[in-house]
JSON list of C-alpha atoms (C1' of nucleotides) in Angstrom, two decimals:
[
{"chain": "A", "resi": 126, "resn": "MET", "atom": "CA", "xyz": [0.00, 0.00, 0.00]},
{"chain": "A", "resi": 127, "resn": "THR", "atom": "CA", "xyz": [2.16, 2.43, 0.94]},
{"chain": "A", "resi": 128, "resn": "THR", "atom": "CA", "xyz": [1.30, 5.37, -1.05]},
{"chain": "A", "resi": 129, "resn": "LEU", "atom": "CA", "xyz": [2.22, 4.44, -4.54]},
{"chain": "A", "resi": 130, "resn": "ALA", "atom": "CA", "xyz": [0.61, 7.55, -5.84]},
{"chain": "A", "resi": 131, "resn": "SER", "atom": "CA", "xyz": [1.77, 11.13, -5.80]},
{"chain": "A", "resi": 132, "resn": "PRO", "atom": "CA", "xyz": [0.61, 13.55, -3.11]},
{"chain": "A", "resi": 133, "resn": "PHE", "atom": "CA", "xyz": [-1.81, 15.18, -5.49]},
{"chain": "A", "resi": 134, "resn": "THR", "atom": "CA", "xyz": [-3.35, 11.87, -6.43]},
{"chain": "A", "resi": 135, "resn": "ARG", "atom": "CA", "xyz": [-3.87, 10.77, -2.87]},
{"chain": "A", "resi": 136, "resn": "ARG", "atom": "CA", "xyz": [-5.38, 14.15, -2.11]},
{"chain": "A", "resi": 137, "resn": "VAL", "atom": "CA", "xyz": [-7.83, 13.72, -4.96]},
{"chain": "A", "resi": 138, "resn": "LEU", "atom": "CA", "xyz": [-8.83, 10.28, -3.72]},
{"chain": "A", "resi": 139, "resn": "SER", "atom": "CA", "xyz": [-9.23, 11.73, -0.26]},
{"chain": "A", "resi": 140, "resn": "VAL", "atom": "CA", "xyz": [-11.63, 14.38, -1.50]},
{"chain": "A", "resi": 141, "resn": "VAL", "atom": "CA", "xyz": [-13.70, 11.96, -3.57]},
{"chain": "A", "resi": 142, "resn": "ARG", "atom": "CA", "xyz": [-13.95, 9.68, -0.58]},
{"chain": "A", "resi": 143, "resn": "ARG", "atom": "CA", "xyz": [-15.49, 12.54, 1.37]},
{"chain": "A", "resi": 144, "resn": "ILE", "atom": "CA", "xyz": [-18.28, 13.16, -1.13]},
{"chain": "A", "resi": 145, "resn": "PRO", "atom": "CA", "xyz": [-21.53, 12.32, 0.69]},
{"chain": "A", "resi": 146, "resn": "PRO", "atom": "CA", "xyz": [-24.07, 9.94, -0.86]},
{"chain": "A", "resi": 147, "resn": "GLY", "atom": "CA", "xyz": [-26.71, 11.66, -2.92]},
{"chain": "A", "resi": 148, "resn": "ARG", "atom": "CA", "xyz": [-24.30, 14.43, -3.75]},
{"chain": "A", "resi": 149, "resn": "VAL", "atom": "CA", "xyz": [-21.90, 15.02, -6.63]},
{"chain": "A", "resi": 150, "resn": "ALA", "atom": "CA", "xyz": [-18.73, 16.99, -7.28]},
{"chain": "A", "resi": 151, "resn": "THR", "atom": "CA", "xyz": [-17.21, 18.07, -10.57]},
{"chain": "A", "resi": 152, "resn": "TYR", "atom": "CA", "xyz": [-13.73, 17.05, -11.71]},
{"chain": "A", "resi": 153, "resn": "GLY", "atom": "CA", "xyz": [-12.77, 20.69, -11.47]},
{"chain": "A", "resi": 154, "resn": "ASP", "atom": "CA", "xyz": [-14.03, 21.08, -7.93]},
{"chain": "A", "resi": 155, "resn": "VAL", "atom": "CA", "xyz": [-12.25, 17.94, -6.83]},
{"chain": "A", "resi": 156, "resn": "ALA", "atom": "CA", "xyz": [-9.07, 19.15, -8.46]},
{"chain": "A", "resi": 157, "resn": "ALA", "atom": "CA", "xyz": [-9.37, 22.52, -6.77]},
{"chain": "A", "resi": 158, "resn": "ALA", "atom": "CA", "xyz": [-10.02, 20.90, -3.40]},
{"chain": "A", "resi": 159, "resn": "ALA", "atom": "CA", "xyz": [-6.93, 18.78, -3.97]},
{"chain": "A", "resi": 160, "resn": "GLY", "atom": "CA", "xyz": [-4.84, 21.84, -4.61]},
{"chain": "A", "resi": 161, "resn": "GLY", "atom": "CA", "xyz": [-4.85, 21.95, -8.41]},
{"chain": "A", "resi": 162, "resn": "PRO", "atom": "CA", "xyz": [-7.64, 24.17, -9.71]},
{"chain": "A", "resi": 163, "resn": "ARG", "atom": "CA", "xyz": [-6.33, 23.59, -13.22]},
{"chain": "A", "resi": 164, "resn": "ALA", "atom": "CA", "xyz": [-5.96, 19.84, -12.98]},
{"chain": "A", "resi": 165, "resn": "ALA", "atom": "CA", "xyz": [-9.48, 18.74, -13.76]},
{"chain": "A", "resi": 166, "resn": "ARG", "atom": "CA", "xyz": [-8.19, 16.56, -16.56]},
{"chain": "A", "resi": 167, "resn": "ALA", "atom": "CA", "xyz": [-5.66, 14.95, -14.32]},
{"chain": "A", "resi": 168, "resn": "VAL", "atom": "CA", "xyz": [-8.49, 14.06, -11.96]},
{"chain": "A", "resi": 169, "resn": "GLY", "atom": "CA", "xyz": [-10.10, 12.19, -14.83]},
{"chain": "A", "resi": 170, "resn": "THR", "atom": "CA", "xyz": [-6.88, 10.28, -15.37]},
{"chain": "A", "resi": 171, "resn": "ILE", "atom": "CA", "xyz": [-6.81, 9.38, -11.69]},
{"chain": "A", "resi": 172, "resn": "MET", "atom": "CA", "xyz": [-10.46, 8.34, -11.63]},
{"chain": "A", "resi": 173, "resn": "ARG", "atom": "CA", "xyz": [-9.81, 6.02, -14.50]},
{"chain": "A", "resi": 174, "resn": "GLN", "atom": "CA", "xyz": [-7.35, 4.22, -12.34]},
{"chain": "A", "resi": 175, "resn": "CYS", "atom": "CA", "xyz": [-9.64, 4.21, -9.34]},
{"chain": "A", "resi": 176, "resn": "GLY", "atom": "CA", "xyz": [-9.78, 0.44, -9.06]},
{"chain": "A", "resi": 177, "resn": "SER", "atom": "CA", "xyz": [-10.75, 0.53, -5.42]},
{"chain": "A", "resi": 178, "resn": "HIS", "atom": "CA", "xyz": [-14.37, 0.78, -4.38]},
{"chain": "A", "resi": 179, "resn": "ASP", "atom": "CA", "xyz": [-13.34, 2.77, -1.35]},
{"chain": "A", "resi": 180, "resn": "VAL", "atom": "CA", "xyz": [-13.69, 5.73, -3.65]},
{"chain": "A", "resi": 181, "resn": "PRO", "atom": "CA", "xyz": [-17.18, 6.66, -4.91]},
{"chain": "A", "resi": 182, "resn": "CYS", "atom": "CA", "xyz": [-15.85, 7.73, -8.27]},
{"chain": "A", "resi": 183, "resn": "HIS", "atom": "CA", "xyz": [-19.38, 7.67, -9.67]},
{"chain": "A", "resi": 184, "resn": "ARG", "atom": "CA", "xyz": [-20.09, 10.83, -7.69]},
{"chain": "A", "resi": 185, "resn": "VAL", "atom": "CA", "xyz": [-17.58, 12.77, -9.74]},
{"chain": "A", "resi": 186, "resn": "VAL", "atom": "CA", "xyz": [-19.29, 14.43, -12.68]},
{"chain": "A", "resi": 187, "resn": "GLY", "atom": "CA", "xyz": [-18.57, 16.96, -15.38]},
{"chain": "A", "resi": 188, "resn": "ALA", "atom": "CA", "xyz": [-18.89, 20.72, -15.10]},
{"chain": "A", "resi": 189, "resn": "GLY", "atom": "CA", "xyz": [-22.37, 22.22, -15.24]},
{"chain": "A", "resi": 190, "resn": "GLY", "atom": "CA", "xyz": [-23.94, 18.89, -14.36]},
{"chain": "A", "resi": 191, "resn": "ALA", "atom": "CA", "xyz": [-22.70, 16.81, -17.28]},
{"chain": "A", "resi": 192, "resn": "LEU", "atom": "CA", "xyz": [-22.49, 13.13, -16.56]},
{"chain": "A", "resi": 193, "resn": "GLY", "atom": "CA", "xyz": [-18.87, 12.82, -17.51]},
{"chain": "A", "resi": 194, "resn": "GLY", "atom": "CA", "xyz": [-17.45, 9.41, -18.27]},
{"chain": "A", "resi": 195, "resn": "TYR", "atom": "CA", "xyz": [-17.17, 6.08, -16.58]},
{"chain": "A", "resi": 196, "resn": "GLY", "atom": "CA", "xyz": [-14.88, 3.84, -18.54]},
{"chain": "A", "resi": 197, "resn": "GLY", "atom": "CA", "xyz": [-17.59, 3.32, -21.09]},
{"chain": "A", "resi": 198, "resn": "ASN", "atom": "CA", "xyz": [-20.12, 2.17, -18.52]},
{"chain": "A", "resi": 199, "resn": "LEU", "atom": "CA", "xyz": [-22.19, 5.30, -18.25]},
{"chain": "A", "resi": 200, "resn": "GLU", "atom": "CA", "xyz": [-25.24, 3.19, -17.59]},
{"chain": "A", "resi": 201, "resn": "LEU", "atom": "CA", "xyz": [-23.70, 1.98, -14.36]},
{"chain": "A", "resi": 202, "resn": "LYS", "atom": "CA", "xyz": [-22.76, 5.47, -13.29]},
{"chain": "A", "resi": 203, "resn": "ARG", "atom": "CA", "xyz": [-26.31, 6.60, -13.92]},
{"chain": "A", "resi": 204, "resn": "ALA", "atom": "CA", "xyz": [-27.75, 3.69, -11.98]},
{"chain": "A", "resi": 205, "resn": "LEU", "atom": "CA", "xyz": [-25.48, 4.30, -9.02]},
{"chain": "A", "resi": 206, "resn": "LEU", "atom": "CA", "xyz": [-26.33, 7.98, -8.86]},
{"chain": "A", "resi": 207, "resn": "ARG", "atom": "CA", "xyz": [-29.98, 7.28, -9.28]},
{"chain": "A", "resi": 208, "resn": "ALA", "atom": "CA", "xyz": [-29.82, 4.75, -6.45]},
{"chain": "A", "resi": 209, "resn": "GLU", "atom": "CA", "xyz": [-28.60, 7.57, -4.24]},
{"chain": "A", "resi": 210, "resn": "GLY", "atom": "CA", "xyz": [-31.43, 9.83, -5.20]},
{"chain": "A", "resi": 211, "resn": "VAL", "atom": "CA", "xyz": [-29.66, 11.80, -7.89]},
{"chain": "A", "resi": 212, "resn": "VAL", "atom": "CA", "xyz": [-31.93, 12.30, -10.88]},
{"chain": "A", "resi": 213, "resn": "VAL", "atom": "CA", "xyz": [-30.16, 12.02, -14.19]},
{"chain": "A", "resi": 214, "resn": "ALA", "atom": "CA", "xyz": [-31.89, 13.12, -17.36]},
{"chain": "A", "resi": 215, "resn": "GLY", "atom": "CA", "xyz": [-30.00, 12.04, -20.46]},
{"chain": "A", "resi": 216, "resn": "SER", "atom": "CA", "xyz": [-26.41, 13.07, -19.83]},
{"chain": "A", "resi": 217, "resn": "ARG", "atom": "CA", "xyz": [-27.39, 15.79, -17.47]},
{"chain": "A", "resi": 218, "resn": "ILE", "atom": "CA", "xyz": [-27.94, 15.95, -13.73]},
{"chain": "A", "resi": 219, "resn": "ARG", "atom": "CA", "xyz": [-31.17, 17.55, -12.63]},
{"chain": "A", "resi": 220, "resn": "GLU", "atom": "CA", "xyz": [-31.00, 20.24, -9.99]},
{"chain": "A", "resi": 221, "resn": "PHE", "atom": "CA", "xyz": [-27.27, 20.07, -10.32]},
{"chain": "A", "resi": 222, "resn": "ALA", "atom": "CA", "xyz": [-26.67, 23.19, -8.28]},
{"chain": "A", "resi": 223, "resn": "GLU", "atom": "CA", "xyz": [-28.56, 21.62, -5.40]},
{"chain": "A", "resi": 224, "resn": "ARG", "atom": "CA", "xyz": [-26.75, 18.30, -5.71]},
{"chain": "A", "resi": 225, "resn": "GLN", "atom": "CA", "xyz": [-23.29, 19.74, -6.06]},
{"chain": "A", "resi": 226, "resn": "TRP", "atom": "CA", "xyz": [-21.06, 19.20, -3.09]},
{"chain": "A", "resi": 227, "resn": "LEU", "atom": "CA", "xyz": [-18.13, 21.48, -2.37]},
{"chain": "A", "resi": 228, "resn": "ALA", "atom": "CA", "xyz": [-15.27, 20.39, -0.18]},
{"chain": "A", "resi": 229, "resn": "PRO", "atom": "CA", "xyz": [-14.83, 22.45, 2.98]},
{"chain": "A", "resi": 230, "resn": "ARG", "atom": "CA", "xyz": [-12.20, 25.13, 2.87]},
{"chain": "A", "resi": 231, "resn": "GLY", "atom": "CA", "xyz": [-8.83, 24.68, 4.42]},
{"chain": "A", "resi": 232, "resn": "GLY", "atom": "CA", "xyz": [-8.21, 21.50, 2.48]},
{"chain": "A", "resi": 233, "resn": "THR", "atom": "CA", "xyz": [-8.10, 18.84, 5.14]},
{"chain": "A", "resi": 234, "resn": "ALA", "atom": "CA", "xyz": [-9.76, 21.34, 7.35]},
{"chain": "A", "resi": 235, "resn": "ARG", "atom": "CA", "xyz": [-8.23, 22.20, 10.58]},
{"chain": "A", "resi": 236, "resn": "ARG", "atom": "CA", "xyz": [-10.21, 21.85, 13.71]},
{"chain": "A", "resi": 237, "resn": "GLN", "atom": "CA", "xyz": [-12.27, 24.88, 14.38]},
{"chain": "A", "resi": 238, "resn": "ASN", "atom": "CA", "xyz": [-10.45, 28.11, 14.50]},
{"chain": "A", "resi": 239, "resn": "PRO", "atom": "CA", "xyz": [-8.79, 28.65, 17.85]},
{"chain": "A", "resi": 240, "resn": "LEU", "atom": "CA", "xyz": [-9.78, 32.24, 17.49]},
{"chain": "A", "resi": 241, "resn": "SER", "atom": "CA", "xyz": [-12.56, 32.11, 15.08]},
{"chain": "A", "resi": 242, "resn": "GLN", "atom": "CA", "xyz": [-14.04, 35.45, 15.15]},
{"chain": "A", "resi": 243, "resn": "ARG", "atom": "CA", "xyz": [-13.46, 37.38, 12.13]},
{"chain": "B", "resi": 274, "resn": "DC", "atom": "C1'", "xyz": [13.47, 12.23, -20.60]},
{"chain": "B", "resi": 275, "resn": "DC", "atom": "C1'", "xyz": [10.13, 13.00, -24.34]},
{"chain": "B", "resi": 276, "resn": "DG", "atom": "C1'", "xyz": [5.85, 12.22, -26.87]},
{"chain": "B", "resi": 277, "resn": "DT", "atom": "C1'", "xyz": [1.17, 10.63, -26.59]},
{"chain": "B", "resi": 278, "resn": "DT", "atom": "C1'", "xyz": [-3.15, 9.87, -24.33]},
{"chain": "B", "resi": 279, "resn": "DG", "atom": "C1'", "xyz": [-7.44, 11.01, -21.87]},
{"chain": "B", "resi": 280, "resn": "DA", "atom": "C1'", "xyz": [-13.65, 9.56, -16.93]},
{"chain": "B", "resi": 281, "resn": "DC", "atom": "C1'", "xyz": [-11.86, 17.78, -18.19]},
{"chain": "B", "resi": 282, "resn": "DG", "atom": "C1'", "xyz": [-12.90, 22.92, -18.71]},
{"chain": "B", "resi": 283, "resn": "DT", "atom": "C1'", "xyz": [-13.68, 27.17, -21.20]},
{"chain": "B", "resi": 284, "resn": "DC", "atom": "C1'", "xyz": [-14.45, 29.83, -25.34]},
{"chain": "B", "resi": 285, "resn": "DG", "atom": "C1'", "xyz": [-15.84, 30.55, -30.18]},
{"chain": "B", "resi": 286, "resn": "DG", "atom": "C1'", "xyz": [-18.50, 29.41, -34.30]},
{"chain": "C", "resi": 296, "resn": "DA", "atom": "C1'", "xyz": [-27.69, 23.06, -28.37]},
{"chain": "C", "resi": 297, "resn": "DC", "atom": "C1'", "xyz": [-23.82, 20.73, -30.91]},
{"chain": "C", "resi": 298, "resn": "DC", "atom": "C1'", "xyz": [-19.06, 20.63, -32.58]},
{"chain": "C", "resi": 299, "resn": "DG", "atom": "C1'", "xyz": [-14.22, 22.09, -32.72]},
{"chain": "C", "resi": 300, "resn": "DA", "atom": "C1'", "xyz": [-9.85, 24.25, -30.98]},
{"chain": "C", "resi": 301, "resn": "DC", "atom": "C1'", "xyz": [-6.71, 25.34, -26.94]},
{"chain": "C", "resi": 302, "resn": "DG", "atom": "C1'", "xyz": [-5.04, 24.87, -22.54]},
{"chain": "C", "resi": 303, "resn": "DC", "atom": "C1'", "xyz": [-3.79, 22.19, -18.34]},
{"chain": "C", "resi": 304, "resn": "DC", "atom": "C1'", "xyz": [-2.08, 18.27, -15.69]},
{"chain": "C", "resi": 305, "resn": "DA", "atom": "C1'", "xyz": [-0.89, 13.49, -14.42]},
{"chain": "C", "resi": 306, "resn": "DA", "atom": "C1'", "xyz": [-0.13, 8.71, -16.12]},
{"chain": "C", "resi": 307, "resn": "DC", "atom": "C1'", "xyz": [1.85, 5.50, -19.66]},
{"chain": "C", "resi": 308, "resn": "DG", "atom": "C1'", "xyz": [5.02, 3.71, -23.22]}
]
DNA sequence: CCGTTGACGTCGG
DNA sequence: ACCGACGCCAACG
């Protein structure tokens, strides 16, 4: 095990793992949360590798609510999302803005702010 | 190390 | 709304 992947990759996997059921995140958002706002494509490359089911890769979708890809098994991706309550019409996610999940700020998030007052 | 590939994103026609 | 061109980044050969 032992971290075969680069820091960025493991960060991406970390983020995807945190996506709650019934919610979705775009490749771009995941990339940004992982520290590479311009690495949306790289996230796709990583997802493709995602052989482990520990990562809900089906919750990662395209920008604007596009379905994105799934190794040619888009039907499966649709079914999985649908099973979580996400309505998919054609290659588009309905109420995308409401379904979209954004990772909390601060990356891995630090505990609360010791002095959180603005 | 370099060139190619690809589950992306944004803009223009 | 659909298609094409560019850009960006990591993985693969």
